[in-house]
Amino acid sequence: MAEKANQKRGPWEDLFLPDEYPDPHMENEGQLNEDTEGEKDLASCSPNLLQMLKAAETRWTPQSRDKAEASEAGAGKLVTEALKTDMQIRLTEEKQEFNKRPTKTGRRSLSRSISQSSTDSSACSESSEDESSPREKVQKTSRGLSDFCIKNIKQAEFGRREIEIAQQDMPALMLLRKRTGGEKPLTGAKVVGCTHITAQTAVLIETLSALGAQCRWAACNIFSTQNAVAAALVEGGISIYAWRGESEDDFWWCIDKCVCADAWQPNMILDDGGDLTHWIYKKYPSLFKRIKGIVEESVTGVYRLYQLSKAGRLCGPAMNVNDSVTKQKFDNLYCCKESILDGLKRTTDVMFGGKQVVVCGYGEVGKGCCAALKALGAIVYVTEVDPICALQACMDGFRVVKLSEMVQQVDMVITCTGNKNVVGREHLNRMKNGCIVCNMGHSNTEIDLTSLRTAELRWERVRPQVDHVIWPDGKRVILLAEGRLLNLSCSTVPSFVLSITATTQALALIELYNAPDGRYKQDVYLLPKKMDEYVASLHLPAFDAHLTELTDDQAKYLGISKHGPFKPNYYRY
């Protein structure tokens, strides 16, 4: 009876957050007293990984480098032409989409708004025939591949141009492909992934393939998939099950099709949010006998992994990429700092000067959002449960409040916590007319949408990804992306920042896949510090940045290797 009761509970609700998180590398602190100790940390990465990259790089003769540079110059001209063609296509399709719009806006149910989002909000508009579900179509690539389910395979050429443009601003992944040369550190790896499917993640997926991996991919968000990019990946031979505007049933069906394939079983997992790992854990637990490692990049997914680890139910080693320095400080902070404004502008045309905004959570995502809003003249308040983060917000000039204290007077509420029911029905009832509500956290649980799906409230779709929730007295609350991740659902994110995250994910996969037996147990680990520094160093040439080198005497004085790592694991950047 207890097992049946547990089955009725929501995902992960029968687990508890840990009181403390394990830091498996702490025991190595204080050991780097000589230069040779730095080499020990280097060896803690996968066997010969960095040596393999360096050796492959030395095989590049001056003639081959000249040839590669000439090839890249030609690619630059191709991208310029692609940008011109891209603009012409977008103008034509936007005109066609405008002509198709109805002249009157009637009442729509929430389910209807979800089913139509694939045509309303796709990055490139599609014909009316695409309103049918891709699950009902039989499609094949030019090479005869049919193991996929996307919106429209005919968009592959357009998606390929999008990927080529993204490559120009993702230097580390492109450099990683070159430095491996003939080496393929992921040969034999079968990676099943569940991430946002955009031009930037397509560069990551194709990099993993270039390093020897076989990939199958689903989307972690029903609104963030770029259909043309998915088509380009499929045309390139990668099985993709995703399209923009999936229903909840479609979402889990796509994950299942990626995991449960004929004559193919994954041995590596790359997850964003934990849904893929959860699905395998609940439905195909036997697959974990073959899984060599899990790489997770979101705070929501990491919480879930630590919950499983504390309960003794984690079935393999997992790498916590979200808390690596390169992910936390660059993707979470700088990416959200730029993309939050883009998402709000595209959906609402709001002017930020003088607006009162509550940002729920002052982690790295919250810090980025607050800084961007403050820079444009918004009056920003912060809610926090962590006294350290709250003190940081105060020192940065923000007033820390409870949401219930300010909810009646603010113009926007933005959630950035990764938690559940941060904005409840009691808050929504008290919001003033026209208040904008959106989410910058990964999960769609931060806003209590279930409480809004009642007969007394009316939903009205006014723009792609913009719903007015109308109360009986006529009050309207503007809900963006149905509570899902705003920036990737309603806009795009900078390719350069995603290059940092994607390179970190790629190295984490290489590390786990090549690690000798026994190095990683069934626990959650942080990326070795040496790899974090390596990812950062790959991006410095883009800024023409030149690092200072320690002298032997300086390195001895600090008690570190002159080649790094330069900070202990407990250092907070």
PDB file of N, CA, C and O in Angstrom, residues 1 39 183 194 203 209 247 284 293 336 359 369 388 401 427 452 459 490 560:
ATOM      1  N   MET A   1       0.834  -1.200   0.000  1.00  0.00           N
ATOM      2  CA  MET A   1       0.000   0.000   0.000  1.00  0.00           C
ATOM      3  C   MET A   1       0.867   1.248   0.000  1.00  0.00           C
ATOM      4  O   MET A   1       0.553   2.251  -0.622  1.00  0.00           O
ATOM      5  N   GLU A  39      50.482  19.074 -11.082  1.00  0.00           N
ATOM      6  CA  GLU A  39      50.355  18.010 -12.064  1.00  0.00           C
ATOM      7  C   GLU A  39      49.464  16.902 -11.545  1.00  0.00           C
ATOM      8  O   GLU A  39      48.780  16.232 -12.297  1.00  0.00           O
ATOM      9  N   GLU A 183      41.899  12.372 -32.433  1.00  0.00           N
ATOM     10  CA  GLU A 183      41.462  11.692 -31.213  1.00  0.00           C
ATOM     11  C   GLU A 183      39.954  11.850 -31.039  1.00  0.00           C
ATOM     12  O   GLU A 183      39.388  12.897 -31.308  1.00  0.00           O
ATOM     13  N   CYS A 194      18.663  15.855 -22.816  1.00  0.00           N
ATOM     14  CA  CYS A 194      17.393  16.561 -22.674  1.00  0.00           C
ATOM     15  C   CYS A 194      17.728  17.987 -22.267  1.00  0.00           C
ATOM     16  O   CYS A 194      17.925  18.277 -21.082  1.00  0.00           O
ATOM     17  N   VAL A 203      25.385  23.317 -31.601  1.00  0.00           N
ATOM     18  CA  VAL A 203      26.847  23.313 -31.729  1.00  0.00           C
ATOM     19  C   VAL A 203      27.451  22.331 -30.731  1.00  0.00           C
ATOM     20  O   VAL A 203      28.392  21.600 -31.048  1.00  0.00           O
ATOM     21  N   SER A 209      29.270  14.707 -31.240  1.00  0.00           N
ATOM     22  CA  SER A 209      29.325  13.745 -32.346  1.00  0.00           C
ATOM     23  C   SER A 209      30.705  13.737 -32.987  1.00  0.00           C
ATOM     24  O   SER A 209      31.245  12.675 -33.319  1.00  0.00           O
ATOM     25  N   SER A 247       2.758  19.527 -26.170  1.00  0.00           N
ATOM     26  CA  SER A 247       1.879  19.402 -25.007  1.00  0.00           C
ATOM     27  C   SER A 247       2.652  18.654 -23.918  1.00  0.00           C
ATOM     28  O   SER A 247       3.753  18.144 -24.154  1.00  0.00           O
ATOM     29  N   TYR A 284      12.734   3.030 -16.492  1.00  0.00           N
ATOM     30  CA  TYR A 284      13.739   2.089 -17.014  1.00  0.00           C
ATOM     31  C   TYR A 284      14.930   2.002 -16.064  1.00  0.00           C
ATOM     32  O   TYR A 284      16.071   2.277 -16.450  1.00  0.00           O
ATOM     33  N   GLY A 293      27.722   7.813 -16.364  1.00  0.00           N
ATOM     34  CA  GLY A 293      27.716   9.111 -15.706  1.00  0.00           C
ATOM     35  C   GLY A 293      26.543   9.975 -16.135  1.00  0.00           C
ATOM     36  O   GLY A 293      25.977   9.799 -17.213  1.00  0.00           O
ATOM     37  N   CYS A 336      21.635  35.870 -17.928  1.00  0.00           N
ATOM     38  CA  CYS A 336      20.333  36.377 -17.485  1.00  0.00           C
ATOM     39  C   CYS A 336      20.329  37.900 -17.426  1.00  0.00           C
ATOM     40  O   CYS A 336      19.296  38.536 -17.645  1.00  0.00           O
ATOM     41  N   VAL A 359      11.923  40.895  -7.592  1.00  0.00           N
ATOM     42  CA  VAL A 359      12.675  39.742  -8.080  1.00  0.00           C
ATOM     43  C   VAL A 359      12.776  38.752  -6.929  1.00  0.00           C
ATOM     44  O   VAL A 359      13.356  39.055  -5.877  1.00  0.00           O
ATOM     45  N   CYS A 369      19.393  39.596 -13.105  1.00  0.00           N
ATOM     46  CA  CYS A 369      18.123  40.263 -13.423  1.00  0.00           C
ATOM     47  C   CYS A 369      18.017  41.613 -12.723  1.00  0.00           C
ATOM     48  O   CYS A 369      17.617  42.616 -13.329  1.00  0.00           O
ATOM     49  N   ILE A 388      22.507  35.336   3.769  1.00  0.00           N
ATOM     50  CA  ILE A 388      23.719  35.795   3.097  1.00  0.00           C
ATOM     51  C   ILE A 388      23.362  36.483   1.781  1.00  0.00           C
ATOM     52  O   ILE A 388      23.845  37.576   1.469  1.00  0.00           O
ATOM     53  N   VAL A 401      12.368  42.472   0.873  1.00  0.00           N
ATOM     54  CA  VAL A 401      10.994  42.508   1.382  1.00  0.00           C
ATOM     55  C   VAL A 401      10.379  41.112   1.311  1.00  0.00           C
ATOM     56  O   VAL A 401      10.960  40.186   0.740  1.00  0.00           O
ATOM     57  N   HIS A 427      -1.122  35.643  -3.717  1.00  0.00           N
ATOM     58  CA  HIS A 427      -0.382  36.782  -4.264  1.00  0.00           C
ATOM     59  C   HIS A 427      -1.027  37.279  -5.554  1.00  0.00           C
ATOM     60  O   HIS A 427      -1.178  38.484  -5.773  1.00  0.00           O
ATOM     61  N   LEU A 452      -4.717  28.831 -11.061  1.00  0.00           N
ATOM     62  CA  LEU A 452      -5.302  29.744 -12.043  1.00  0.00           C
ATOM     63  C   LEU A 452      -6.172  29.025 -13.059  1.00  0.00           C
ATOM     64  O   LEU A 452      -6.889  29.666 -13.827  1.00  0.00           O
ATOM     65  N   TRP A 459      -8.767  32.877 -19.534  1.00  0.00           N
ATOM     66  CA  TRP A 459      -7.454  33.038 -20.159  1.00  0.00           C
ATOM     67  C   TRP A 459      -7.647  33.586 -21.574  1.00  0.00           C
ATOM     68  O   TRP A 459      -8.485  33.103 -22.326  1.00  0.00           O
ATOM     69  N   CYS A 490      10.836  33.096 -24.866  1.00  0.00           N
ATOM     70  CA  CYS A 490      10.342  34.313 -25.509  1.00  0.00           C
ATOM     71  C   CYS A 490      11.416  35.102 -26.251  1.00  0.00           C
ATOM     72  O   CYS A 490      11.104  36.090 -26.904  1.00  0.00           O
ATOM     73  N   ILE A 560      51.239  27.099  -4.460  1.00  0.00           N
ATOM     74  CA  ILE A 560      50.462  26.515  -5.559  1.00  0.00           C
ATOM     75  C   ILE A 560      51.382  26.235  -6.730  1.00  0.00           C
ATOM     76  O   ILE A 560      52.547  26.650  -6.755  1.00  0.00           O
TER      77      ILE A 560
END
